[in-house]
Coordinates of C-alpha atoms and ligand atoms in Angstrom, one line a residue:
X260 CA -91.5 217.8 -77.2
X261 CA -92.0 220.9 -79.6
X262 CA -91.9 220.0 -83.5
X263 CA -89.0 220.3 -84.2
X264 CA -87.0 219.5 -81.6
X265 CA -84.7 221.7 -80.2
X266 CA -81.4 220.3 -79.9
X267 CA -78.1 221.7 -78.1
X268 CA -75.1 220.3 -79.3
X269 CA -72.3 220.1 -75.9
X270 CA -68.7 220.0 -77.3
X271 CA -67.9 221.0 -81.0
X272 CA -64.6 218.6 -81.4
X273 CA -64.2 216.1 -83.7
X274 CA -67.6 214.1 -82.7
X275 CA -69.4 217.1 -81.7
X276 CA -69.5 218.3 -85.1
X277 CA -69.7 214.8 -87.0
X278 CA -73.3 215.5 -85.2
X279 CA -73.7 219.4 -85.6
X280 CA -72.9 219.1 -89.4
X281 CA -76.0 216.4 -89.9
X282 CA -78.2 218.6 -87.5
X283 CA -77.4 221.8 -89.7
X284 CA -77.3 219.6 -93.1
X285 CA -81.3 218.4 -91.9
X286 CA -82.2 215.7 -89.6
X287 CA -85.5 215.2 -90.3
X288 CA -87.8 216.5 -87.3
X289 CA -84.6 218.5 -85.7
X290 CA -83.3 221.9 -85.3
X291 CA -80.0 222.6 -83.8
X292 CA -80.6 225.4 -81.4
X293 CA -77.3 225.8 -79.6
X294 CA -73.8 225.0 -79.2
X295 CA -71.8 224.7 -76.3
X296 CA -68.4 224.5 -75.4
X297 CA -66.1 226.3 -73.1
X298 CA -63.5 227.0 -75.6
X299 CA -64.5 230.3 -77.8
X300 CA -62.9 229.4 -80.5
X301 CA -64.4 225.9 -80.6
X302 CA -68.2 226.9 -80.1
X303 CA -67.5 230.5 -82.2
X304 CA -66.2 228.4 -85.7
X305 CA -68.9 225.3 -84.8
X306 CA -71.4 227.9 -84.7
X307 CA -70.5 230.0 -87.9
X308 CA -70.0 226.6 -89.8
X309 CA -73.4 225.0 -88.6
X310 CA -75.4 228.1 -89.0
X311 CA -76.3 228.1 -85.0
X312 CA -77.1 231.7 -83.4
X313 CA -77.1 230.6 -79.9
X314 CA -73.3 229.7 -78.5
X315 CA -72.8 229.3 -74.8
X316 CA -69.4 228.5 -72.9
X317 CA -71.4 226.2 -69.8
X318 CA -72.6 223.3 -71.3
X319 CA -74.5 223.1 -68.0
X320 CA -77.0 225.9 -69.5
X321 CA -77.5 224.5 -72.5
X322 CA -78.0 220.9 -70.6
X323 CA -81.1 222.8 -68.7
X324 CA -82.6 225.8 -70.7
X325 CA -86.1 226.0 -71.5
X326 CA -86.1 226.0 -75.2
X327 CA -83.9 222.8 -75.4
X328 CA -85.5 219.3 -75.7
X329 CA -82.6 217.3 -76.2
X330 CA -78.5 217.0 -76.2
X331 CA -75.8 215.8 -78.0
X332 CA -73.0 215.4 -75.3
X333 CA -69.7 215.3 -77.8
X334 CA -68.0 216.6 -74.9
X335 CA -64.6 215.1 -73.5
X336 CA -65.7 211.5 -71.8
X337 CA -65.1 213.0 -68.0
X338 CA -67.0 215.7 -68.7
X339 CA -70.1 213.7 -69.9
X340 CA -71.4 212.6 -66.6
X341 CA -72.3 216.0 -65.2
X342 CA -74.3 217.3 -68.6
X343 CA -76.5 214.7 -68.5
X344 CA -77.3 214.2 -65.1
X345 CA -78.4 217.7 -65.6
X346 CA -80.0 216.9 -68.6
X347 CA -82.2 214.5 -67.4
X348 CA -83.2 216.0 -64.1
X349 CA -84.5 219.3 -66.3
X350 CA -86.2 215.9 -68.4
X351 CA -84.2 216.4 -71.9
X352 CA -83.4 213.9 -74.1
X353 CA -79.4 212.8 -74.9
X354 CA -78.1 211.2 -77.1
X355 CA -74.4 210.8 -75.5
X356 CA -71.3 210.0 -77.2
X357 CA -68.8 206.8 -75.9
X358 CA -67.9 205.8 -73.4
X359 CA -71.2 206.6 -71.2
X360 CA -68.6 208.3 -68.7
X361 CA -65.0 207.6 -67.5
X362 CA -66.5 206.2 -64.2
X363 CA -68.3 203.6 -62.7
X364 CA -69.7 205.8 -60.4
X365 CA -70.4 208.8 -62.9
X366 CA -72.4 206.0 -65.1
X367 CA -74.6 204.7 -62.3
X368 CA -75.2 208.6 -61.3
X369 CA -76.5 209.0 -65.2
X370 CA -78.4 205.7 -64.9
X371 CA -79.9 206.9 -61.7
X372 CA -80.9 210.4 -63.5
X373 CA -82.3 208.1 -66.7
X374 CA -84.2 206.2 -64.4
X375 CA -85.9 209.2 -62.4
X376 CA -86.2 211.1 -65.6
X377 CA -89.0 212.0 -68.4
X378 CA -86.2 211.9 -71.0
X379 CA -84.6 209.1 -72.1
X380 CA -80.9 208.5 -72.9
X381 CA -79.9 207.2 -76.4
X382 CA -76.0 205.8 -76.3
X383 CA -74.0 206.6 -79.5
X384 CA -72.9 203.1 -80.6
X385 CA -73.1 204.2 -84.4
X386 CA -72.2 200.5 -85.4
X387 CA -75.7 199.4 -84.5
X388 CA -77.3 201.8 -87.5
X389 CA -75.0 200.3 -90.1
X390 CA -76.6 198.4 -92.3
X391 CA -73.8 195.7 -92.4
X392 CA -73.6 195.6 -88.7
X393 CA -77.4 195.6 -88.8
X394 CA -77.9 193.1 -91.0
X395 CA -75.6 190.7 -89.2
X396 CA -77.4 191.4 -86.3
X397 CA -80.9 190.3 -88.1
X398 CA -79.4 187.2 -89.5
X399 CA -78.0 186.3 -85.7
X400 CA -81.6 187.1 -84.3
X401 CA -82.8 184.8 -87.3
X402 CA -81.1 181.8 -86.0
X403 CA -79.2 181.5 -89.2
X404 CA -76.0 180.8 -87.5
X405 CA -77.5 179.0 -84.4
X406 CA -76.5 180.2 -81.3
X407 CA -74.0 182.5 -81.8
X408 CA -71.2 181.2 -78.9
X409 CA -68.0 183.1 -79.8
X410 CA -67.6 186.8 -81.2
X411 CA -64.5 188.9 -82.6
X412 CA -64.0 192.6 -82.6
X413 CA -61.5 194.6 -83.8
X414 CA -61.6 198.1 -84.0
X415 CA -58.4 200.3 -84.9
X416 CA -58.2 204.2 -84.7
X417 CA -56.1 205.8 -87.3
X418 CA -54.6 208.6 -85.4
X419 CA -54.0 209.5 -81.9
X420 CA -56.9 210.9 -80.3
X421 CA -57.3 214.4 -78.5
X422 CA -54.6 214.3 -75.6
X423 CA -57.0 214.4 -72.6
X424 CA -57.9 210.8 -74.0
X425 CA -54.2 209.8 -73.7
X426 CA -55.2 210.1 -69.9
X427 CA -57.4 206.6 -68.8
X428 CA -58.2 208.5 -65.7
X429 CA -60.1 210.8 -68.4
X430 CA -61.0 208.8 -70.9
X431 CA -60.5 205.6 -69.2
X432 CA -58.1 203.9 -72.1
X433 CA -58.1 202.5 -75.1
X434 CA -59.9 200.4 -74.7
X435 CA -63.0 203.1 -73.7
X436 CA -61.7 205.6 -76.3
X437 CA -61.9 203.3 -79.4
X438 CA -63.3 200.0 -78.4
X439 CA -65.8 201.0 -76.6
X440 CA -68.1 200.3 -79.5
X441 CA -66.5 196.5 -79.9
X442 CA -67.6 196.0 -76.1
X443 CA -71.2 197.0 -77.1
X444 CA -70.9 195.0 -80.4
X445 CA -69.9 191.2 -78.0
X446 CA -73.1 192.2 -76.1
X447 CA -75.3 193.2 -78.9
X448 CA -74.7 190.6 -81.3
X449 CA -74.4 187.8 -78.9
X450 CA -77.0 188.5 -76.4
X451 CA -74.7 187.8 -73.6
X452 CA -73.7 190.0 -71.3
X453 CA -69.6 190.1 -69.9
X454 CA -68.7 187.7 -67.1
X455 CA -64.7 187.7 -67.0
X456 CA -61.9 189.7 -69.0
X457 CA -58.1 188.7 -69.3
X458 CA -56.3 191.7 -71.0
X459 CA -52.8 192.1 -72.2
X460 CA -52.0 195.6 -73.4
X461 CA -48.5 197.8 -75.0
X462 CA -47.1 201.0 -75.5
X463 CA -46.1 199.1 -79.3
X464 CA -45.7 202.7 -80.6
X465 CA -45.9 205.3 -78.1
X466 CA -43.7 204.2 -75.1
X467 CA -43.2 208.3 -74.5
X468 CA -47.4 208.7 -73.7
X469 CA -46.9 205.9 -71.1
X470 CA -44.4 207.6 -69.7
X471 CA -46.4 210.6 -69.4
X472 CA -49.9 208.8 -68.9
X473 CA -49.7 205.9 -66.4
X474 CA -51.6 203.1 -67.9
X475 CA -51.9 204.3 -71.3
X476 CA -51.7 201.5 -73.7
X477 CA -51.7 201.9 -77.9
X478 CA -52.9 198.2 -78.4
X479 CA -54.5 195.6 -76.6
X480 CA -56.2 192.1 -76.6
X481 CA -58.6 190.4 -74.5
X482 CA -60.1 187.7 -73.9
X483 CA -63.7 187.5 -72.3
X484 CA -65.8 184.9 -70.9
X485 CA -69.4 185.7 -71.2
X486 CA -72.9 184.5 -69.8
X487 CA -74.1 181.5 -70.9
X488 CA -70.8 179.6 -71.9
X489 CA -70.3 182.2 -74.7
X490 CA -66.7 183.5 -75.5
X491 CA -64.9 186.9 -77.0
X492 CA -62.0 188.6 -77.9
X493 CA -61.6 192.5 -78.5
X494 CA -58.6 193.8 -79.9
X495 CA -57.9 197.5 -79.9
X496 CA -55.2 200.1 -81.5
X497 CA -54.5 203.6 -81.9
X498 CA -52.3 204.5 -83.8
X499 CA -52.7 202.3 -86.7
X500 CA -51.6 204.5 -88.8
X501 CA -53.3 202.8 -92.0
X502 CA -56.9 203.9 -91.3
X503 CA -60.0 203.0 -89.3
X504 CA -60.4 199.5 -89.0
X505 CA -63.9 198.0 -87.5
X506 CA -64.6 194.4 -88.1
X507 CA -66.4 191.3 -86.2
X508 CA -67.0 187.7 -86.9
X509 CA -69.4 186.0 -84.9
X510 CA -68.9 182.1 -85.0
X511 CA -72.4 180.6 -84.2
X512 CA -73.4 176.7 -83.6
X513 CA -74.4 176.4 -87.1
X514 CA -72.2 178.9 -89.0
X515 CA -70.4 182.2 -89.4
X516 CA -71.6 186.0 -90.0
X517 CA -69.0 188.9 -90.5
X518 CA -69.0 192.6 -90.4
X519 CA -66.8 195.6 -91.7
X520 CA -64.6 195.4 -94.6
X521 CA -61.0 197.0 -94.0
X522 CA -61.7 198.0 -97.8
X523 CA -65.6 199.8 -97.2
X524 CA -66.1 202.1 -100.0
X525 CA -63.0 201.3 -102.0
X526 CA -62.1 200.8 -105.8
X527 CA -59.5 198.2 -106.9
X528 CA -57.3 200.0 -109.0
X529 CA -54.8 197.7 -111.0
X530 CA -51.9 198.8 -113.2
X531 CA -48.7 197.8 -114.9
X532 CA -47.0 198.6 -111.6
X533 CA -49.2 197.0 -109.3
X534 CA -52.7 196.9 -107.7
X535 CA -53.7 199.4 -104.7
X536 CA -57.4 200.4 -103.1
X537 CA -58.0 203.4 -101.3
X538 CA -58.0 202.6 -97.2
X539 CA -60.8 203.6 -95.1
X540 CA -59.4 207.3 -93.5
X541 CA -61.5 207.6 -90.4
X542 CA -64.8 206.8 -88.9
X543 CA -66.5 209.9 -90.0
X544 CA -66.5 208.6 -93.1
X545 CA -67.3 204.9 -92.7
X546 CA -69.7 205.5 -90.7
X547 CA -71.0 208.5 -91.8
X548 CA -74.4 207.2 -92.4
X549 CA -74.6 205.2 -89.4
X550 CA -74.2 209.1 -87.3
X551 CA -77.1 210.1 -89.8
X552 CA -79.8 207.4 -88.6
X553 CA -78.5 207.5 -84.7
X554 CA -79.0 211.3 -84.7
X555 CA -82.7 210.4 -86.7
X556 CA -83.1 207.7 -84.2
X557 CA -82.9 210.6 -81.5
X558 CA -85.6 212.2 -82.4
X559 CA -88.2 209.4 -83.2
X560 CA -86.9 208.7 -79.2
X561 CA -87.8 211.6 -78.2
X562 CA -91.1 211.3 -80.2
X563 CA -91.9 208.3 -78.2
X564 CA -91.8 206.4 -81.4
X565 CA -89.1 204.2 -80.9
X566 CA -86.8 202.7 -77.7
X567 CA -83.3 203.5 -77.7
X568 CA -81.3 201.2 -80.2
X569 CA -78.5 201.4 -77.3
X570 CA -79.7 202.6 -74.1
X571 CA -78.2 203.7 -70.6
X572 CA -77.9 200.2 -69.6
X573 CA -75.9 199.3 -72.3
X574 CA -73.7 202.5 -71.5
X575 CA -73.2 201.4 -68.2
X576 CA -72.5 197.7 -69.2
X577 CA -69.7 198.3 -72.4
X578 CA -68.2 200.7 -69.1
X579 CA -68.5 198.6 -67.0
X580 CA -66.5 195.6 -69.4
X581 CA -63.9 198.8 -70.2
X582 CA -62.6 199.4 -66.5
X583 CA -62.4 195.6 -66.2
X584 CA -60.3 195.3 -68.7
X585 CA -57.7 198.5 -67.4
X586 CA -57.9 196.5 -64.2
X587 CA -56.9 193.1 -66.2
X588 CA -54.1 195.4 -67.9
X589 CA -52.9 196.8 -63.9
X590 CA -52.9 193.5 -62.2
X591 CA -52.2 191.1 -64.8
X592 CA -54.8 188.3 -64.1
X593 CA -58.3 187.7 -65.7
X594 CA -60.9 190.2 -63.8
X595 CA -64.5 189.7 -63.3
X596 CA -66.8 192.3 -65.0
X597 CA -70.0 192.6 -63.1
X598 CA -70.1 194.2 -59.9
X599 CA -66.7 194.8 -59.0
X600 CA -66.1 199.2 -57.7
X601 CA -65.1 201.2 -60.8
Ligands
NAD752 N1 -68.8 207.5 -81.8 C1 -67.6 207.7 -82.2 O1 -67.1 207.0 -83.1 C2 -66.7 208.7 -81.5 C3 -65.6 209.2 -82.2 C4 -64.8 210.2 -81.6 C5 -65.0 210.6 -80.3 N2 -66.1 210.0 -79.6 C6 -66.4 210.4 -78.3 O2 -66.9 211.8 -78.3 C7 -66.4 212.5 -77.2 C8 -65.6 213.7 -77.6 O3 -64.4 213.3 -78.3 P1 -63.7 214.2 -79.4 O4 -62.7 213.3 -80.0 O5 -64.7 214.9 -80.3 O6 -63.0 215.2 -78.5 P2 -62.5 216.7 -78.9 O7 -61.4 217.0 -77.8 O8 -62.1 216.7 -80.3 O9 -63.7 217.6 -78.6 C9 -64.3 217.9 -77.4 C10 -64.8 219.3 -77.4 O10 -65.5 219.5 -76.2 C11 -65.1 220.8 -75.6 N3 -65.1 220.7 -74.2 C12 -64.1 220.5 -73.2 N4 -64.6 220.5 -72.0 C13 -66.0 220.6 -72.1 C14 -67.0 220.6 -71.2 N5 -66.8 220.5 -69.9 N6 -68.3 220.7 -71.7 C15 -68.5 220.8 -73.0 N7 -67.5 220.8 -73.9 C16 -66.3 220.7 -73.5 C17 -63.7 221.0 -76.1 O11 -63.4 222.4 -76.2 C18 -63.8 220.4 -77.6 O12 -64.2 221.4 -78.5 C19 -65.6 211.5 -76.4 O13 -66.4 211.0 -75.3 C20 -65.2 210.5 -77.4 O14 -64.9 209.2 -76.8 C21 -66.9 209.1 -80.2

């Protein structure tokens, strides 16, 4: 790894550049050497925004070239599979957005690439370099709630996303597009991995997509059993309309830790007519430093510093817990996670 490290940045959407603005703002130890993205209008403004001489339309070069170390796949979820496959083999680093891939098939293909690779693979579940998430974690790991038996995660998009998400077959659902990162939250914070998941699911506010996307859903619930007699639910929406809504309780043993506040970064405001606080408007911004440390993290990764916070592994199992649930929501019965074909 040169110093700095080189970074490519594949797909300049809405995650792409959450990532390409930090890179060109300074991430300490990185340089943002290229952006990719088949759309020339995409990769052309990305490029003139983030200061970035080098634009390419195959992400597949800028997964392999020579004066690359690592990537930021921000690409669509079905498109993530085959940029880092290639990334690894040519031994780059990734950091790769949620969901790991829209496959079981295209995960354990990445996993098999990780394995076989000198790069390693950092998963972007942002939530884990919150320091409210973080320190929830810390105080589980403490013992301070004793064993930590039941966890529950909401996590609510404000607006539709991109319409190749609307697709599961591209993005596989929902419940992969915005709650990926609850799935990764049940494993992280209780330790235990998913064992069975019973999902309900509705078009509540867009019957039309489900018309036009077979199995799209715009909220869901679900109910998991875990290893070691440990319990969840996830519930997922999008559109909420009011904002971007993350939160977890984790009921341990010997007490009760929660995360997220609907309210994050808000001031009560309180007049003659009433009392009003400003809602949180997207992830970008309650999460904003949590995209700072994980694209810092990166590099102290690729540095050999420091293990991936969230690795391939857990990639593969939050995807794994993802297409059980959109077979839960197809067959309506409970489902069991672990290996079942994708
Ligand atoms: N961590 C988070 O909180 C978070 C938030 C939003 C999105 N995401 C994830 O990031 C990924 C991108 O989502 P988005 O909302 O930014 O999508 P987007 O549609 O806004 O952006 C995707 C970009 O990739 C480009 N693109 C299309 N095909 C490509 C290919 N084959 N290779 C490279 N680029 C290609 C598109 O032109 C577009 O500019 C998804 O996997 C999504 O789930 C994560």
């Amino acid at each position: 790894v040169t110093d700095p490290l080189r970074v490519a940045l594949v797909g300049a959407g809405r995650a792409g550049l959450v990532h390409g603005r930090n890179l060109a703002a300074g991430v300490p130890g990185a340089r943002l050497v290229a952006v990719a993205d088949p759309v020339p209008e995409a990769r052309q403004r990305a490029a003139a925004e983030l200061g970035c001489r080098l634009t390419l339309a195959d992400p597949l070069t800028a997964a392999t070239d020579d004066g690359v170390d690592a990537v930021v796949i921000a690409s669509p979820t079905f498109t993530h599979a085959a940029v880092a496959v290639a990334a690894l083999q040519a031994g780059k680093h990734i950091l790769c957005e949620k969901p790991l891939a829209s496959t079981l098939d295209e995960a354990r293909r990445v996993q098999a690439a990780a394995d076989g690779s000198g790069g390693a693979l950092v998963m972007g579940f942002m939530r884990r370099f919150d320091a409210g998430f973080a320190r929830a974690a810390e105080r589980i790991r403490a013992g301070d709630i004793g064993d930590p038996v039941f966890v529950r995660s909401t996590g609510r998009g404000p607006g539709l996303p991109p319409e190749w998400a609307h697709d599961p077959q591209r993005s596989a659902g929902l419940i992969a597009e915005v709650n990926s990162h609850d799935l990764d939250t049940v494993r992280w914070l209780s330790s235990r991995e998913f064992q069975t998941v019973y999902a309900v699911g509705r078009a509540a506010k867009r019957p039309d997509l489900a018309a036009r996307y077979p199995g799209f859903v715009d909220l869901v619930a679900v109910t998991c059993e875990l290893s070691d007699g440990g319990l969840a639910q996830v519930d997922g929406a999008c559109p909420a309309g009011y904002g971007y809504d993350a939160r977890v309780e984790v009921y341990g043993t010997e007490g009760v830790v929660m995360a997220g506040d609907a309210l994050a970064g808000s001031a009560l405001l309180v007049r003659a007519d009433g009392a009003v606080t400003d809602p949180v408007r997207s992830w970008r911004e309650l999460f904003a430093d949590a995209y700072r440390a994980e694209d810092a993290h990166l590099v102290r990764v690729a540095r050999g510093e420091e293990e991936p916070r969230a690795g391939v592994a857990d990639g593969v199992a939050a995807l794994e817990a993802a297409l059980a649930v959109n077979r839960s929501l197809r067959d309506g019965r409970p489902v069991r996670v672990a290996g079942e074909p994708g």
